[in-house]
Amino acid sequence: MALVYKNRILVTMSDQNEKKLNHLLAGLGDTGVVSSRWLRAHGYSSSLVVRYVDSGWLVSPARGVYMRKGGSLQWEGVVWTLQWMEGLSLHVGGRFALAWLGHEHYLRLGEAAVITLYGPDRVPGWVRKLPLVEGVEYCGKGPFDLPVPSLTDETSDQTLLNQGLERREAVPSRMLVCSTPERAMLELCAEASDASGVYEVDALMQGMATLRPKRLEVLLRRCHSIKAKRLFLALGERHRHAWFSHLSLDGVDLGRGKRSLVSGGRLHPRYQITLPGDLDEQLG
């Protein structure tokens, strides 16, 4: 009788483990990864994870990280894990967001792609151990004093847009949160620190004919980087896009005094920021 009872317990435990495995594999899909921390927090013991690996269900692309065997390690899956499974407030922004939005032909040639992540939560150490094609750069909170929304389904698209963020489909049925072009441009302006950075922003600005002035006004008011705002406005004015004439700067703090990005450059008469004198030549 005791043996029968014990066998029933073992069968029940086996069924539970199988359900847990199926749930995990379905959640990971073909591109997702999962950390040891997440597994422990959701009831997957170390011995159970070892069993999954030994049985050929999971593989470990880096220490403390797992994915479905036969899956494809892609940056989209890693960022999806950070946002949705780990629950971290990290969005794709700046340079990489603009490349993802289709402006990669304006970015620096010959450089390996780098995923630029922004937000108050730091990138876990295991991310940089993954053998991704792309590099990963954590850029901090960025140049805004905006509220930090949750990146889950519970947050509406409008709430994200109010912060200059939007959802984009990364892989089938997987949505990632990234900066809108307006926010990404200001994030990139904040990162510019030399002539090459200004050349890059200027080349991108040339193609930014469809920015939305109302969204820009909100972001400019909540941007705390004087340099980013002045650079953005100086280059926006330079390219004479239609949206620029509809942009109101009421309530936008542009600071006082001069700002120098490059030595020996030209001081913009309106925005008082020094820019390279050869911008036209750089555009070709």
Short mmCIF file of C-alpha atoms in Angstrom, two decimals:
data_model
loop_
_atom_site.label_atom_id
_atom_site.label_comp_id
_atom_site.label_asym_id
_atom_site.label_seq_id
_atom_site.Cartn_x
_atom_site.Cartn_y
_atom_site.Cartn_z
CA MET A 1 0.00 0.00 0.00
CA ALA A 2 2.82 2.39 0.90
CA LEU A 3 4.58 1.57 -2.39
CA VAL A 4 1.44 2.38 -4.41
CA TYR A 5 1.05 5.70 -2.54
CA LYS A 6 4.70 6.56 -3.17
CA ASN A 7 4.34 5.77 -6.88
CA ARG A 8 1.28 8.01 -7.10
CA ILE A 9 3.25 10.87 -5.56
CA LEU A 10 6.09 10.35 -8.02
CA VAL A 11 3.66 10.31 -10.96
CA THR A 12 1.99 13.50 -9.68
CA MET A 13 5.38 15.22 -9.29
CA SER A 14 6.37 14.08 -12.77
CA ASP A 15 3.17 15.53 -14.24
CA GLN A 16 3.73 18.82 -12.43
CA ASN A 17 7.31 19.05 -13.68
CA GLU A 18 6.18 18.31 -17.23
CA LYS A 19 3.57 21.08 -17.03
CA LYS A 20 6.19 23.47 -15.67
CA LEU A 21 8.54 22.55 -18.50
CA ASN A 22 5.86 23.03 -21.16
CA HIS A 23 4.92 26.39 -19.63
CA LEU A 24 8.57 27.50 -19.62
CA LEU A 25 9.25 26.41 -23.20
CA ALA A 26 6.08 28.08 -24.46
CA GLY A 27 7.03 31.31 -22.73
CA LEU A 28 10.57 31.30 -24.10
CA GLY A 29 9.57 30.62 -27.68
CA ASP A 30 12.40 30.44 -30.22
CA THR A 31 14.33 33.55 -29.16
CA GLY A 32 13.75 34.13 -25.44
CA VAL A 33 16.32 33.54 -22.72
CA VAL A 34 15.81 33.14 -18.99
CA SER A 35 18.07 33.80 -16.02
CA SER A 36 18.75 31.55 -13.07
CA ARG A 37 17.30 34.26 -10.83
CA TRP A 38 13.98 34.19 -12.69
CA LEU A 39 13.86 30.39 -12.63
CA ARG A 40 14.43 30.25 -8.87
CA ALA A 41 11.84 32.96 -8.25
CA HIS A 42 9.25 30.97 -10.21
CA GLY A 43 9.78 27.63 -8.54
CA TYR A 44 12.31 25.98 -10.84
CA SER A 45 14.91 24.42 -8.57
CA SER A 46 18.55 24.12 -9.62
CA SER A 47 18.22 20.32 -9.78
CA LEU A 48 15.15 20.61 -12.01
CA VAL A 49 16.94 22.99 -14.38
CA VAL A 50 19.91 20.60 -14.54
CA ARG A 51 17.47 17.83 -15.44
CA TYR A 52 16.02 19.96 -18.24
CA VAL A 53 19.51 20.57 -19.60
CA ASP A 54 20.57 16.93 -19.33
CA SER A 55 17.35 15.88 -21.07
CA GLY A 56 18.06 18.20 -23.98
CA TRP A 57 15.22 20.68 -23.41
CA LEU A 58 17.37 23.66 -22.41
CA VAL A 59 20.86 24.88 -23.28
CA SER A 60 22.99 27.48 -21.52
CA PRO A 61 24.54 30.08 -23.88
CA ALA A 62 26.28 31.71 -20.88
CA ARG A 63 26.67 30.99 -17.18
CA GLY A 64 23.37 31.48 -15.38
CA VAL A 65 21.31 31.90 -18.58
CA TYR A 66 19.17 29.36 -20.41
CA MET A 67 17.22 29.10 -23.63
CA ARG A 68 15.26 26.51 -25.54
CA LYS A 69 17.44 23.98 -27.32
CA GLY A 70 17.38 24.72 -31.04
CA GLY A 71 16.39 28.33 -30.40
CA SER A 72 18.13 31.30 -31.93
CA LEU A 73 20.04 33.74 -29.74
CA GLN A 74 18.99 37.20 -30.94
CA TRP A 75 19.08 40.66 -29.39
CA GLU A 76 15.29 40.92 -29.67
CA GLY A 77 14.85 37.89 -27.43
CA VAL A 78 17.31 39.22 -24.87
CA VAL A 79 15.61 42.63 -24.65
CA TRP A 80 12.20 40.95 -24.49
CA THR A 81 13.43 38.93 -21.51
CA LEU A 82 14.71 42.07 -19.77
CA GLN A 83 11.43 43.93 -20.27
CA TRP A 84 8.85 41.18 -19.86
CA MET A 85 10.38 38.38 -17.77
CA GLU A 86 12.84 40.30 -15.61
CA GLY A 87 10.46 43.27 -15.37
CA LEU A 88 13.24 45.84 -15.82
CA SER A 89 12.55 49.42 -16.88
CA LEU A 90 14.93 49.39 -19.82
CA HIS A 91 13.98 50.55 -23.30
CA VAL A 92 15.82 50.53 -26.62
CA GLY A 93 16.77 54.13 -27.31
CA GLY A 94 19.21 56.52 -28.93
CA ARG A 95 21.39 55.27 -31.75
CA PHE A 96 20.14 51.68 -31.87
CA ALA A 97 16.48 52.71 -31.75
CA LEU A 98 17.03 54.95 -34.77
CA ALA A 99 18.77 52.13 -36.62
CA TRP A 100 15.88 49.79 -35.78
CA LEU A 101 13.42 52.43 -37.03
CA GLY A 102 15.10 52.31 -40.44
CA HIS A 103 17.73 55.04 -40.25
CA GLU A 104 20.79 52.79 -40.00
CA HIS A 105 22.16 54.11 -43.32
CA TYR A 106 22.80 57.46 -41.61
CA LEU A 107 24.83 55.97 -38.76
CA ARG A 108 28.58 55.54 -38.57
CA LEU A 109 29.86 53.08 -41.14
CA GLY A 110 32.16 50.24 -40.22
CA GLU A 111 31.10 50.03 -36.58
CA ALA A 112 29.58 46.94 -35.01
CA ALA A 113 25.96 47.40 -33.97
CA VAL A 114 25.52 48.26 -30.30
CA ILE A 115 22.17 47.93 -28.52
CA THR A 116 21.73 51.17 -26.56
CA LEU A 117 19.49 50.65 -23.53
CA TYR A 118 18.10 53.45 -21.33
CA GLY A 119 16.28 53.39 -18.01
CA PRO A 120 16.69 53.46 -14.23
CA ASP A 121 17.39 49.72 -13.97
CA ARG A 122 20.89 48.51 -14.74
CA VAL A 123 21.55 45.78 -17.28
CA PRO A 124 22.24 42.42 -15.54
CA GLY A 125 25.81 41.20 -15.84
CA TRP A 126 24.79 38.02 -17.66
CA VAL A 127 23.66 40.01 -20.70
CA ARG A 128 27.21 40.97 -21.65
CA LYS A 129 28.33 37.35 -21.36
CA LEU A 130 25.98 36.22 -24.11
CA PRO A 131 27.60 35.53 -27.52
CA LEU A 132 25.44 38.09 -29.31
CA VAL A 133 26.45 39.56 -32.66
CA GLU A 134 25.65 43.00 -31.26
CA GLY A 135 27.26 44.70 -28.30
CA VAL A 136 25.20 46.06 -25.40
CA GLU A 137 25.63 49.54 -23.92
CA TYR A 138 23.76 50.82 -20.88
CA CYS A 139 23.26 54.58 -21.28
CA GLY A 140 21.68 55.34 -17.90
CA LYS A 141 18.42 57.16 -17.35
CA GLY A 142 18.91 59.45 -20.34
CA PRO A 143 18.32 63.21 -20.50
CA PHE A 144 14.69 63.28 -19.28
CA ASP A 145 12.94 63.75 -15.94
CA LEU A 146 9.87 61.86 -17.13
CA PRO A 147 7.98 59.28 -15.05
CA VAL A 148 9.10 55.71 -15.62
CA PRO A 149 6.14 53.61 -16.81
CA SER A 150 5.88 49.87 -16.42
CA LEU A 151 6.70 48.14 -19.70
CA THR A 152 4.05 45.43 -19.29
CA ASP A 153 0.73 44.99 -21.09
CA GLU A 154 -0.97 46.86 -18.25
CA THR A 155 0.52 50.14 -19.50
CA SER A 156 -1.45 51.67 -22.37
CA ASP A 157 0.10 52.74 -25.65
CA GLN A 158 -0.93 56.33 -24.90
CA THR A 159 0.86 56.31 -21.55
CA LEU A 160 4.02 55.16 -23.31
CA LEU A 161 3.63 57.80 -26.02
CA ASN A 162 3.35 60.47 -23.33
CA GLN A 163 6.89 59.48 -22.32
CA GLY A 164 8.17 59.35 -25.90
CA LEU A 165 8.03 55.54 -26.00
CA GLU A 166 6.23 53.06 -28.21
CA ARG A 167 5.79 49.34 -28.74
CA ARG A 168 7.24 47.75 -31.84
CA GLU A 169 7.03 44.18 -33.06
CA ALA A 170 10.45 42.57 -32.81
CA VAL A 171 9.73 38.95 -33.69
CA PRO A 172 6.29 37.41 -34.35
CA SER A 173 3.99 38.03 -31.36
CA ARG A 174 6.77 39.70 -29.36
CA MET A 175 6.59 43.43 -28.71
CA LEU A 176 9.46 45.55 -27.42
CA VAL A 177 9.34 49.08 -25.99
CA CYS A 178 11.63 51.58 -27.68
CA SER A 179 12.01 55.34 -28.05
CA THR A 180 9.97 57.18 -30.64
CA PRO A 181 12.13 58.97 -33.24
CA GLU A 182 11.65 62.23 -31.33
CA ARG A 183 12.95 60.82 -28.05
CA ALA A 184 15.70 58.78 -29.71
CA MET A 185 17.06 61.89 -31.46
CA LEU A 186 17.25 63.82 -28.18
CA GLU A 187 18.87 60.83 -26.48
CA LEU A 188 21.47 60.73 -29.24
CA CYS A 189 22.04 64.50 -28.97
CA ALA A 190 22.74 64.07 -25.27
CA GLU A 191 25.39 61.45 -26.07
CA ALA A 192 27.20 63.61 -28.67
CA SER A 193 30.49 64.82 -27.21
CA ASP A 194 32.74 65.58 -30.18
CA ALA A 195 32.71 66.45 -33.88
CA SER A 196 32.00 62.87 -35.02
CA GLY A 197 28.97 62.76 -32.75
CA VAL A 198 27.65 66.02 -34.22
CA TYR A 199 28.22 64.74 -37.77
CA GLU A 200 26.17 61.66 -36.96
CA VAL A 201 23.28 63.62 -35.45
CA ASP A 202 23.32 66.04 -38.38
CA ALA A 203 23.18 63.22 -40.93
CA LEU A 204 20.25 61.69 -39.08
CA MET A 205 18.50 65.03 -38.75
CA GLN A 206 18.59 65.39 -42.52
CA GLY A 207 16.24 62.40 -42.79
CA MET A 208 13.90 63.40 -39.94
CA ALA A 209 11.21 65.02 -42.07
CA THR A 210 8.27 63.45 -40.22
CA LEU A 211 8.93 64.29 -36.57
CA ARG A 212 5.84 65.42 -34.65
CA PRO A 213 6.13 68.91 -33.14
CA LYS A 214 3.63 68.33 -30.31
CA ARG A 215 5.54 65.30 -29.08
CA LEU A 216 8.80 67.20 -29.42
CA GLU A 217 7.48 70.10 -27.35
CA VAL A 218 6.66 67.79 -24.43
CA LEU A 219 10.06 66.09 -24.61
CA LEU A 220 11.97 69.36 -24.92
CA ARG A 221 10.24 70.72 -21.82
CA ARG A 222 11.12 67.59 -19.83
CA CYS A 223 14.69 67.27 -21.13
CA HIS A 224 17.29 68.38 -18.57
CA SER A 225 20.28 68.37 -20.95
CA ILE A 226 20.87 71.92 -22.20
CA LYS A 227 23.43 70.61 -24.69
CA ALA A 228 20.98 68.08 -26.15
CA LYS A 229 18.23 70.67 -26.63
CA ARG A 230 20.49 73.27 -28.20
CA LEU A 231 22.13 70.76 -30.55
CA PHE A 232 18.78 69.32 -31.58
CA LEU A 233 17.29 72.75 -32.30
CA ALA A 234 20.36 74.07 -34.11
CA LEU A 235 20.45 71.08 -36.46
CA GLY A 236 16.66 70.98 -36.84
CA GLU A 237 16.68 74.61 -37.93
CA ARG A 238 19.60 73.94 -40.26
CA HIS A 239 17.67 71.30 -42.25
CA ARG A 240 14.48 73.39 -42.50
CA HIS A 241 12.01 70.59 -42.01
CA ALA A 242 8.34 71.61 -42.09
CA TRP A 243 7.75 70.49 -38.48
CA PHE A 244 10.36 72.94 -37.17
CA SER A 245 8.24 75.97 -38.06
CA HIS A 246 5.38 74.51 -35.96
CA LEU A 247 7.55 73.93 -32.90
CA SER A 248 6.76 76.09 -29.86
CA LEU A 249 9.58 76.59 -27.36
CA ASP A 250 7.36 78.04 -24.65
CA GLY A 251 8.50 76.59 -21.34
CA VAL A 252 11.68 75.07 -22.83
CA ASP A 253 14.73 75.92 -20.71
CA LEU A 254 17.72 76.50 -22.97
CA GLY A 255 19.99 77.70 -20.17
CA ARG A 256 22.43 80.59 -20.28
CA GLY A 257 25.89 81.13 -21.67
CA LYS A 258 27.66 79.36 -24.50
CA ARG A 259 28.10 75.63 -25.01
CA SER A 260 31.09 74.24 -26.91
CA LEU A 261 31.02 70.80 -28.50
CA VAL A 262 34.07 71.22 -30.73
CA SER A 263 37.07 73.47 -30.53
CA GLY A 264 37.59 75.91 -33.37
CA GLY A 265 34.03 75.49 -34.64
CA ARG A 266 31.29 77.98 -35.41
CA LEU A 267 29.04 79.40 -32.72
CA HIS A 268 25.39 79.11 -33.66
CA PRO A 269 24.04 82.68 -33.28
CA ARG A 270 20.63 81.68 -31.92
CA TYR A 271 21.30 78.60 -29.83
CA GLN A 272 24.79 79.55 -28.66
CA ILE A 273 26.40 76.18 -29.25
CA THR A 274 29.66 75.63 -31.11
CA LEU A 275 29.32 73.25 -34.07
CA PRO A 276 31.87 71.94 -36.60
CA GLY A 277 32.38 74.37 -39.44
CA ASP A 278 32.41 71.65 -42.10
CA LEU A 279 28.93 70.13 -41.63
CA ASP A 280 28.02 70.64 -45.28
CA GLU A 281 31.13 68.79 -46.43
CA GLN A 282 30.38 65.89 -44.09
CA LEU A 283 26.93 65.41 -45.62
CA GLY A 284 28.51 65.11 -49.02
#
